[in-house]
PDB file of C-alpha atoms in Angstrom:
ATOM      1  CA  UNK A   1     -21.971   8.590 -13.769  1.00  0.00           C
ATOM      2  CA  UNK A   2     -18.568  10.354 -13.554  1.00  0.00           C
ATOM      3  CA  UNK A   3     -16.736  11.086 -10.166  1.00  0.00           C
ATOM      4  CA  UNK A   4     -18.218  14.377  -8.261  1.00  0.00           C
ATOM      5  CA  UNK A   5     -15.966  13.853  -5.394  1.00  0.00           C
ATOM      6  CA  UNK A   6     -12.151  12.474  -5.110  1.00  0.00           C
ATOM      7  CA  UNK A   7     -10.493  10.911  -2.190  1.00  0.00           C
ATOM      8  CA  UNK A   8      -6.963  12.141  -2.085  1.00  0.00           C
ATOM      9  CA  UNK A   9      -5.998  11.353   1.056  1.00  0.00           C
ATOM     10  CA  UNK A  10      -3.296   7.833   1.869  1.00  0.00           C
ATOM     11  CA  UNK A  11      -4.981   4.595   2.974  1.00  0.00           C
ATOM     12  CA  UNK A  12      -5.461   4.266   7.094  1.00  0.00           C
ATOM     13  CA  UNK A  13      -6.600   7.837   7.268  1.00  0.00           C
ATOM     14  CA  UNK A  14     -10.472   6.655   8.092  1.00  0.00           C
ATOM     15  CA  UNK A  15     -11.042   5.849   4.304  1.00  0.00           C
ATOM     16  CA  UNK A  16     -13.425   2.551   5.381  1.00  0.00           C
ATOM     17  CA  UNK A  17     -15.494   5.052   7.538  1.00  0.00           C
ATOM     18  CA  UNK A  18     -15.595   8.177   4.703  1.00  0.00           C
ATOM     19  CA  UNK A  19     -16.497   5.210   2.475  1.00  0.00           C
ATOM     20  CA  UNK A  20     -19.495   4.359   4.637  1.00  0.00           C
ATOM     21  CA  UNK A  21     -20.677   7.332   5.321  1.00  0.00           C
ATOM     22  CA  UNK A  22     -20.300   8.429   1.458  1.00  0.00           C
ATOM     23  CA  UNK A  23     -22.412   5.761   0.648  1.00  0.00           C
ATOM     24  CA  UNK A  24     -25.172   6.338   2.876  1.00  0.00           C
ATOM     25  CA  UNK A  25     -25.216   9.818   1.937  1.00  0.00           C
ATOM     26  CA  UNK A  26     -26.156   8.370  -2.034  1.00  0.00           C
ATOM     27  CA  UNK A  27     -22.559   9.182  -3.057  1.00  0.00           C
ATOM     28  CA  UNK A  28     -21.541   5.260  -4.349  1.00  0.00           C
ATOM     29  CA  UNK A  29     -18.128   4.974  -3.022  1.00  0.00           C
ATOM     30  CA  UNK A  30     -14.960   3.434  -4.374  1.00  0.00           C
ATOM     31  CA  UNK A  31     -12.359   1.670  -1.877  1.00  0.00           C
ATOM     32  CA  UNK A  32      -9.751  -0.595  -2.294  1.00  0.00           C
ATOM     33  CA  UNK A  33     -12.372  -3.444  -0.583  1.00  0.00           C
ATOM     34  CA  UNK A  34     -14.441  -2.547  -4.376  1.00  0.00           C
ATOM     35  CA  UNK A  35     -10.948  -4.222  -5.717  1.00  0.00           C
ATOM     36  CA  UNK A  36     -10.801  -7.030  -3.932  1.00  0.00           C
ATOM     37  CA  UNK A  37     -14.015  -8.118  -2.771  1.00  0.00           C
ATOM     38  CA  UNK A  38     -16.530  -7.154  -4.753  1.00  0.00           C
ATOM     39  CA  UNK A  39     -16.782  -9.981  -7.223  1.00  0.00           C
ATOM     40  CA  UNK A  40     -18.612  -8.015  -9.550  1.00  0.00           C
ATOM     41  CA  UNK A  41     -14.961  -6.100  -9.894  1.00  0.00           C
ATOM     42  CA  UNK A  42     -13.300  -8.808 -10.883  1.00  0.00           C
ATOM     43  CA  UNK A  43     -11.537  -6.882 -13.642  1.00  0.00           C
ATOM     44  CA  UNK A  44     -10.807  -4.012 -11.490  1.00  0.00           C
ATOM     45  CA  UNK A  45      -6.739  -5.433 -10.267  1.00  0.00           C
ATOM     46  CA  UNK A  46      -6.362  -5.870 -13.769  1.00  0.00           C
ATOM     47  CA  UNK A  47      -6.931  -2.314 -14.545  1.00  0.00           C
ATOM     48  CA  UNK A  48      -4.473  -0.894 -11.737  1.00  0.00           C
ATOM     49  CA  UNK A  49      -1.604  -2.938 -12.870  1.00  0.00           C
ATOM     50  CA  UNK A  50      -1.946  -1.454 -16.053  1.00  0.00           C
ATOM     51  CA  UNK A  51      -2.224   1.928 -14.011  1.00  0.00           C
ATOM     52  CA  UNK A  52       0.780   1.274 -11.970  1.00  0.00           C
ATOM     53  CA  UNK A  53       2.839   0.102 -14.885  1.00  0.00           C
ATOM     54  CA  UNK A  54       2.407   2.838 -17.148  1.00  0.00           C
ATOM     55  CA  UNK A  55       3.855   6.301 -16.618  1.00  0.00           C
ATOM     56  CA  UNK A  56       2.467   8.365 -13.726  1.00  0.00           C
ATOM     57  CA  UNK A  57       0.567  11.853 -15.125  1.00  0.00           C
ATOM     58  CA  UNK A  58      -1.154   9.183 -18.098  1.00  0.00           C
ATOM     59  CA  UNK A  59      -4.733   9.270 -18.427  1.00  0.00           C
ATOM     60  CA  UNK A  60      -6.416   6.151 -19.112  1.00  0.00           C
ATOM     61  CA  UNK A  61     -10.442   5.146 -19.479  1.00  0.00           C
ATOM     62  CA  UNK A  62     -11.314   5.583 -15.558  1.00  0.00           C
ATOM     63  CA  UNK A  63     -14.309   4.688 -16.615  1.00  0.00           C
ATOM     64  CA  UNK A  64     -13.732   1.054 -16.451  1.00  0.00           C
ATOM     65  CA  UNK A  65     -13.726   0.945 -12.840  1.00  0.00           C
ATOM     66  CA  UNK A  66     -15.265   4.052 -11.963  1.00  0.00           C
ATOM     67  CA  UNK A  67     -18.646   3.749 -14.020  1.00  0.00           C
ATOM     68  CA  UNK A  68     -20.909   2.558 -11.106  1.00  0.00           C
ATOM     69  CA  UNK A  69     -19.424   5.198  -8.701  1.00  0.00           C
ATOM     70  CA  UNK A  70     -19.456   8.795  -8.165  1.00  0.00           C
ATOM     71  CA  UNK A  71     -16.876   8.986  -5.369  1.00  0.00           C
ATOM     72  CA  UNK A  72     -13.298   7.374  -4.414  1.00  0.00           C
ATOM     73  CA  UNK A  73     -11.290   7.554  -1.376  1.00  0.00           C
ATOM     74  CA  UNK A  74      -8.272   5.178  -0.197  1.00  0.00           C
ATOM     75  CA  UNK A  75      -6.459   3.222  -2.465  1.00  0.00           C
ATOM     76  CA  UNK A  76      -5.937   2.941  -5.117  1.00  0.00           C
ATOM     77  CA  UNK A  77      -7.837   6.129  -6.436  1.00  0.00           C
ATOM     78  CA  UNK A  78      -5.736   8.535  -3.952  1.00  0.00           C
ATOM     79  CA  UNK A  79      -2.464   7.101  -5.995  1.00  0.00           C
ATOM     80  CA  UNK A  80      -3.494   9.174  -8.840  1.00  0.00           C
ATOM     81  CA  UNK A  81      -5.841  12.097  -7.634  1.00  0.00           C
ATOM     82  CA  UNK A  82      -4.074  14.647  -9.924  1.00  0.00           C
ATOM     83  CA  UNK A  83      -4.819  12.230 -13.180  1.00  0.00           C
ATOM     84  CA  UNK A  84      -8.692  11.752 -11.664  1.00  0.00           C
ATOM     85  CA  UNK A  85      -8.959  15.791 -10.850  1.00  0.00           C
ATOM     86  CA  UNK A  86      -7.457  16.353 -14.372  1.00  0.00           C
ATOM     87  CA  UNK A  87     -10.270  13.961 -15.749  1.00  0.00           C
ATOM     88  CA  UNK A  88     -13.081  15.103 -13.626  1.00  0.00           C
ATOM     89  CA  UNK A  89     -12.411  18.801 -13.425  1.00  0.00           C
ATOM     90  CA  UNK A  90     -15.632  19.065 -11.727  1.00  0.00           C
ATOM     91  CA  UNK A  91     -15.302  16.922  -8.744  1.00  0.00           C
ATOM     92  CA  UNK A  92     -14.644  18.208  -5.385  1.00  0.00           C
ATOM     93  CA  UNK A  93     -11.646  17.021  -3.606  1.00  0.00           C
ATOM     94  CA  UNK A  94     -11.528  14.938  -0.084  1.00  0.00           C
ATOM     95  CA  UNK A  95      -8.263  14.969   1.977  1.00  0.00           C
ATOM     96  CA  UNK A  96      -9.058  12.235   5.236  1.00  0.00           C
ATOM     97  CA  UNK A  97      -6.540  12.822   8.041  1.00  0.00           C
ATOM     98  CA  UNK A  98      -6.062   9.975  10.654  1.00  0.00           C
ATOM     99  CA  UNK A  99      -7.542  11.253  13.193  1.00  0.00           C
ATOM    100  CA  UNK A 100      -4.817  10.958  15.899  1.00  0.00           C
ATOM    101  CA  UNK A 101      -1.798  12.620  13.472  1.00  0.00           C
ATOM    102  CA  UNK A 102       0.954  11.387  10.918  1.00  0.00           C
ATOM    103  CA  UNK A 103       2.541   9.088  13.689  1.00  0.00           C
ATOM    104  CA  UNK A 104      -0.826   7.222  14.729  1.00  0.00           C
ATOM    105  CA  UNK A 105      -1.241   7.206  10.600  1.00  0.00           C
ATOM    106  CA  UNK A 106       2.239   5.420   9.858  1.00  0.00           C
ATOM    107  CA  UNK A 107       1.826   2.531  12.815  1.00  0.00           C
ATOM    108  CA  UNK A 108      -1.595   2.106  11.465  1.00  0.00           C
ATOM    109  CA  UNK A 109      -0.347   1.632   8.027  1.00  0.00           C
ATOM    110  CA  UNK A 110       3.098  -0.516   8.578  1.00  0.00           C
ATOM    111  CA  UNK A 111       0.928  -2.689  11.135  1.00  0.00           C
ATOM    112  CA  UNK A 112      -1.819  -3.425   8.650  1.00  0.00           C
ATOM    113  CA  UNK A 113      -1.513  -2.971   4.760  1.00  0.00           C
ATOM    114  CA  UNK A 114       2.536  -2.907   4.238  1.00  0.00           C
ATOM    115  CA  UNK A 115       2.121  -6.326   4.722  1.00  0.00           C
ATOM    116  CA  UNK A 116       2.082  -6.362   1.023  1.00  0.00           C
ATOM    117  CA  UNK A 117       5.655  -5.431   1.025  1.00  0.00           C
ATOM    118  CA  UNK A 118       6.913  -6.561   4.195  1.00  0.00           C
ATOM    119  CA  UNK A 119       5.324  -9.958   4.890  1.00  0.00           C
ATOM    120  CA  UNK A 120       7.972 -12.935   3.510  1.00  0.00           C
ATOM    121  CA  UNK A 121       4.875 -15.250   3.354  1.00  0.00           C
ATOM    122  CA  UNK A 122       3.242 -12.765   0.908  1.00  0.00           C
ATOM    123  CA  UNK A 123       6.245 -13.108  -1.495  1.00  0.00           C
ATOM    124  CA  UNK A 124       5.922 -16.121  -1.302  1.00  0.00           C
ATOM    125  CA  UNK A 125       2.478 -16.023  -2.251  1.00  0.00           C
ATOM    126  CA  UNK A 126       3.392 -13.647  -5.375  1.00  0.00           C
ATOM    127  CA  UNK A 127       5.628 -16.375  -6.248  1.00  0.00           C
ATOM    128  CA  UNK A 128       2.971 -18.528  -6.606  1.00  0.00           C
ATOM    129  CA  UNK A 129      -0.580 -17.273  -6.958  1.00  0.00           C
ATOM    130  CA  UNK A 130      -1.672 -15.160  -9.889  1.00  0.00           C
ATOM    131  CA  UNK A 131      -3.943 -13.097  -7.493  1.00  0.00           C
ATOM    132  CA  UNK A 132      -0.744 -12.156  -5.182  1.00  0.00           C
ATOM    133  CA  UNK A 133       1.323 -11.489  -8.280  1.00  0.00           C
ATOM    134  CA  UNK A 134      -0.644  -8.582  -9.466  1.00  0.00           C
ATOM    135  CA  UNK A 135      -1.656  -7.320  -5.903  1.00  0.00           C
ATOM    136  CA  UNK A 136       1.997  -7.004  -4.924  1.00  0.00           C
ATOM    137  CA  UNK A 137       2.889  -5.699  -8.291  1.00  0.00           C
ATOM    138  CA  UNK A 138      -0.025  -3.210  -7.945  1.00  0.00           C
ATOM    139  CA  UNK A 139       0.547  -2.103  -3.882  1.00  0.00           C
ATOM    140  CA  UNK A 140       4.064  -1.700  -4.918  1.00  0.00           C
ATOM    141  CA  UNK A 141       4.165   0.472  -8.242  1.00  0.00           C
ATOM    142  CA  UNK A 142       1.225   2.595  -7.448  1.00  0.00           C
ATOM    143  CA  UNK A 143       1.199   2.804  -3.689  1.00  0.00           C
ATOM    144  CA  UNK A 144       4.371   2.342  -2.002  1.00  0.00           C
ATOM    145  CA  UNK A 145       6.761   3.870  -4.778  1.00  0.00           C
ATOM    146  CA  UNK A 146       4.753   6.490  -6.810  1.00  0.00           C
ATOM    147  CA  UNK A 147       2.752   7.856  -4.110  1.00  0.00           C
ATOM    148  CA  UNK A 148       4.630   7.021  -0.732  1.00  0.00           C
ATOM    149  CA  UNK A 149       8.253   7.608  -2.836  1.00  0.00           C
ATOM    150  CA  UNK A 150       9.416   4.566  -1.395  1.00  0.00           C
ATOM    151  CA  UNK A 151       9.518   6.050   2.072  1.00  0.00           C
ATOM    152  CA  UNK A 152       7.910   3.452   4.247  1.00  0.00           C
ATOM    153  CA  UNK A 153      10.465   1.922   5.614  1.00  0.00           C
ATOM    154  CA  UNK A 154      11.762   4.568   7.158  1.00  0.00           C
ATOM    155  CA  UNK A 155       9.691   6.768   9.598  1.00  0.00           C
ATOM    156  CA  UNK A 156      10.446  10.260   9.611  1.00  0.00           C
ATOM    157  CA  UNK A 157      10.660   9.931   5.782  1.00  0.00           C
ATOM    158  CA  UNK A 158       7.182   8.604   5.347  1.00  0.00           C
ATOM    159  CA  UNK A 159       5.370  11.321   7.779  1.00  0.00           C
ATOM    160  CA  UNK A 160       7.559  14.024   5.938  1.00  0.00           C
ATOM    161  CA  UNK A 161       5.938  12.048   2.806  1.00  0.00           C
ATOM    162  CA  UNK A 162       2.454  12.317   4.539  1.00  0.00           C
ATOM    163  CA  UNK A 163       2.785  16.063   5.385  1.00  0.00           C
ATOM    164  CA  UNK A 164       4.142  17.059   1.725  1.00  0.00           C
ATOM    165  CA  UNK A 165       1.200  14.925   0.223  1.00  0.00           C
ATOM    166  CA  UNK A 166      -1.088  16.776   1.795  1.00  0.00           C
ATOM    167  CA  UNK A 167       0.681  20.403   0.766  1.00  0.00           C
ATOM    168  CA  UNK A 168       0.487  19.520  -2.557  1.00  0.00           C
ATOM    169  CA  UNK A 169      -2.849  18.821  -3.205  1.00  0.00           C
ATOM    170  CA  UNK A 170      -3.749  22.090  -1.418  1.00  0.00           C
ATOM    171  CA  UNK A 171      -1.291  24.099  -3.475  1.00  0.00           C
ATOM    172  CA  UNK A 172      -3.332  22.124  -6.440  1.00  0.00           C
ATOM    173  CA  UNK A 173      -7.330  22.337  -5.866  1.00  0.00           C
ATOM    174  CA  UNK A 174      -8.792  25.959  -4.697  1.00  0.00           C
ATOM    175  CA  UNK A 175     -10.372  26.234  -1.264  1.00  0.00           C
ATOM    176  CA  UNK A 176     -13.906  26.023  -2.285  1.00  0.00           C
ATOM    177  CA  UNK A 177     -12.897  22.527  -3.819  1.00  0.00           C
ATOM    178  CA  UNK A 178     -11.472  21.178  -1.201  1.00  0.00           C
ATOM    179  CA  UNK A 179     -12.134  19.836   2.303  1.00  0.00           C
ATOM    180  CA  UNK A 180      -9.769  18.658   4.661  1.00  0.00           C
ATOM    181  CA  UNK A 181     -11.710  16.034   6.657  1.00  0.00           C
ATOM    182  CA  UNK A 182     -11.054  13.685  10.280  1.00  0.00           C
ATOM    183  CA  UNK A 183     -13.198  11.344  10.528  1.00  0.00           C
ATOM    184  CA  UNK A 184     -13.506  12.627  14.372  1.00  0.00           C
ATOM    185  CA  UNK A 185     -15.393  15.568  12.776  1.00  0.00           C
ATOM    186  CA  UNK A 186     -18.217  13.897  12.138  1.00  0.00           C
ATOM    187  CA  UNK A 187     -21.330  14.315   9.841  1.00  0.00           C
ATOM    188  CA  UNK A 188     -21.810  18.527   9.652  1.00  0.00           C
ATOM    189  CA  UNK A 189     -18.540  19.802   7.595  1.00  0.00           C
ATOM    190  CA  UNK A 190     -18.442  16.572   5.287  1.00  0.00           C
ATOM    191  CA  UNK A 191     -22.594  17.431   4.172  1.00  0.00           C
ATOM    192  CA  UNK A 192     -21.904  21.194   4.100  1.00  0.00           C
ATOM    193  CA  UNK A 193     -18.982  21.010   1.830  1.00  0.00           C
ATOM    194  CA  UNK A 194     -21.027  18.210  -0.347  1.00  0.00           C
ATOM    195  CA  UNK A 195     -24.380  20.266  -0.082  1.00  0.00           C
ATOM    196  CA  UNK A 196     -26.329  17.233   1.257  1.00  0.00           C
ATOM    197  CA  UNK A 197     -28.375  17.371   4.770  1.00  0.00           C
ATOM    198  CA  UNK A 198     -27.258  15.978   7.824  1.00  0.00           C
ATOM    199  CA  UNK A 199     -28.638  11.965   8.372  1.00  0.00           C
ATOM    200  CA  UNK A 200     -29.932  12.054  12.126  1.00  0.00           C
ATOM    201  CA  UNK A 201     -27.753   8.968  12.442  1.00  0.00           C
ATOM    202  CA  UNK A 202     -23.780   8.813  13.720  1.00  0.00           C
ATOM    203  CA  UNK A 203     -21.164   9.256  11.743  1.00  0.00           C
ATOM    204  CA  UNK A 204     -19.568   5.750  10.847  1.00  0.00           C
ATOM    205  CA  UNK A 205     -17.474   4.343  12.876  1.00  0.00           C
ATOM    206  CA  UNK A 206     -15.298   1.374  11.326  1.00  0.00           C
ATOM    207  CA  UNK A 207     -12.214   0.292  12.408  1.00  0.00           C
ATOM    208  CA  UNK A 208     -11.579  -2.082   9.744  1.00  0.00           C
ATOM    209  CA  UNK A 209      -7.974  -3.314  11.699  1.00  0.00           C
ATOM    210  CA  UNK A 210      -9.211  -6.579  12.769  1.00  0.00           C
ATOM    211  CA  UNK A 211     -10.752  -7.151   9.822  1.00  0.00           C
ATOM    212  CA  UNK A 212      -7.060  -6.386   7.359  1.00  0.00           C
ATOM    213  CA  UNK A 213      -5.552  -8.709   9.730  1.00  0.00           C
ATOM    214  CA  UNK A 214      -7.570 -11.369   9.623  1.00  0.00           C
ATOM    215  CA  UNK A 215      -6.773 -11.492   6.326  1.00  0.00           C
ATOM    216  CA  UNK A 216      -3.072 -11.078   6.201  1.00  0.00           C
ATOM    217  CA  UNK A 217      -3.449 -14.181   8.660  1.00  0.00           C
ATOM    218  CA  UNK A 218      -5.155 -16.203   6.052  1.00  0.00           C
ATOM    219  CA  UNK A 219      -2.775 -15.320   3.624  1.00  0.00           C
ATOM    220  CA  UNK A 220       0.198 -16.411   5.933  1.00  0.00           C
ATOM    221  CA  UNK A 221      -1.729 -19.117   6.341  1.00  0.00           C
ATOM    222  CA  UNK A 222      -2.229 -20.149   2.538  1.00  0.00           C
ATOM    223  CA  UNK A 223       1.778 -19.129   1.933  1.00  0.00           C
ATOM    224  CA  UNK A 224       2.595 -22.231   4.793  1.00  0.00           C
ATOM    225  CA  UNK A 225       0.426 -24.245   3.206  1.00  0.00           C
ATOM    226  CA  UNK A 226       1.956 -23.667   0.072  1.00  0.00           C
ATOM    227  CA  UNK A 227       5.047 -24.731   1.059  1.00  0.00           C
ATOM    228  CA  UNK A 228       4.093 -27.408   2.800  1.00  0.00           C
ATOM    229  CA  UNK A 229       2.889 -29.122  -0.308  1.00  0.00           C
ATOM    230  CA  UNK A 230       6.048 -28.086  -2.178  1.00  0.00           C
ATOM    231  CA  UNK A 231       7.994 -29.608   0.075  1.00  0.00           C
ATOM    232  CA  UNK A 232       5.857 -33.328   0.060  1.00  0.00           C
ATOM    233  CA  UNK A 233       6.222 -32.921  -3.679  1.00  0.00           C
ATOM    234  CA  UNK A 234      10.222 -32.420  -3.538  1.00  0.00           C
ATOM    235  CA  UNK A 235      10.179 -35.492  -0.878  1.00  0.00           C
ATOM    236  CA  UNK A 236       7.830 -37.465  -3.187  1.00  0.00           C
ATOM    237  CA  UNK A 237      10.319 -36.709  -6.276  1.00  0.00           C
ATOM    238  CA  UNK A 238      13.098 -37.612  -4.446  1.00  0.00           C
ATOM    239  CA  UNK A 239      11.986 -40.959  -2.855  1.00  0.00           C
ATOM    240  CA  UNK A 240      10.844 -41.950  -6.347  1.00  0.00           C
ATOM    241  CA  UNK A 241      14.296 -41.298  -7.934  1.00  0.00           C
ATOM    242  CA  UNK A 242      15.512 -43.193  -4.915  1.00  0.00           C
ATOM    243  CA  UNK A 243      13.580 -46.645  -5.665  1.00  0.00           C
ATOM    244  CA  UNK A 244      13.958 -45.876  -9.358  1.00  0.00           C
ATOM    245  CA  UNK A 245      18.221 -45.858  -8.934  1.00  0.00           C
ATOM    246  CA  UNK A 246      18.363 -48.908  -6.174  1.00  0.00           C
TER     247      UNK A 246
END
């Protein structure tokens, strides 16, 4: 279908909600959930690594993930916005703020989705699991280093990061290309800058929080379990050895 509208604004800037409401306007959406969860995208991780491990600027066939869709917001699709507006020259451009600033916007983000980078059970998990291999390889390459610069850890680096981000895609796409969109705004600029009508309906309103760390708590949960049976098989191996020397 080819993109009409890219997301260039960072994860935990209302992305789940600009999804939603994308969606119901007849705009199918792209979202890092269309990575993960829809099984029908089961080819889709694959396709980022290759992303994140090849030079940043590089065009590749965006159609393979992008063929069902004709919008993208969040990650991974804000990682490489310039390579997408390149390839789409078309498509308007959507910057989502976080609603309550840069600082709201980092706890928001080291709280939920760093977890990828910060969570000892999850590298232990990438040790492991094919799944967590290429996720963390992904999240890291694509998100936290080329886009973030490897700021996160520190927070006055990360919301200068946030602020510059946002400069330079408005030094990139002209004004009548671009909107610079909270979530808080609701339904009126959004359809006026995508030439749609207004649905009589709210505006979404999904705080996906609980839902991100439900799922880091299942992964924790797989890493323990992990090592739990690691450790039986060490014990195992060692009591046989034992009877096997006596």
């Amino acid at each position: 279908m080819g993109l009409k509208i890219i997301g260039a604004g960072y994860g935990r800037t209302g992305t789940l909600s600009t999804y939603t409401a994308l969606n119901s306007l007849g705009f199918p959406c792209y979202h890092m959930f269309e990575v993960i969860e829809n099984k029908d995208n089961k080819t889709h991780l694959d396709f980022w690594n290759k992303v994140a491990n090849a030079p940043a600027g590089q065009q590749h066939d965006w159609n393979e993930v992008f063929e069902k869709y004709t919008a993208t917001v969040d990650n991974p699709g804000c990682c490489v916005w310039r390579e997408l507006y390149e390839a789409y020259p078309d498509a308007k451009v959507l910057i989502t703020l976080h609603p309550r600033g840069p600082k709201a916007w980092y706890e928001s983000t080291i709280d939920t989705i760093y977890f990828t980078k910060s969570s000892w059970q999850f590298k232990v998990l990438k040790l492991l699991t094919p799944f967590a291999k290429k996720m963390g390889n992904m999240t890291s390459k694509l998100i936290w280093q080329r886009s973030h610069k490897g700021t996160m850890k520190d927070k006055k680096a990360a919301i200068a990061r946030y602020k510059e981000h946002i400069e330079e895609v408005k030094a990139i796409v002209p004004k009548d290309k671009l909107l610079i969109f909270s979530v808080d705004q609701g339904w009126v600029p959004l359809c006026k800058f995508l030439g749609v009508d207004v649905p009589n309906s709210e505006f979404p309103n999904v705080n996906d929080r609980a839902q991100i760390k439900k799922s880091i708590a299942d992964m924790t949960k797989g890493a323990y379990i992990l090592i739990t049976i690691g450790v039986l098989i060490v014990v195992g191996l060692i009591y046989a050895i034992t009877k096997f020397l006596i």
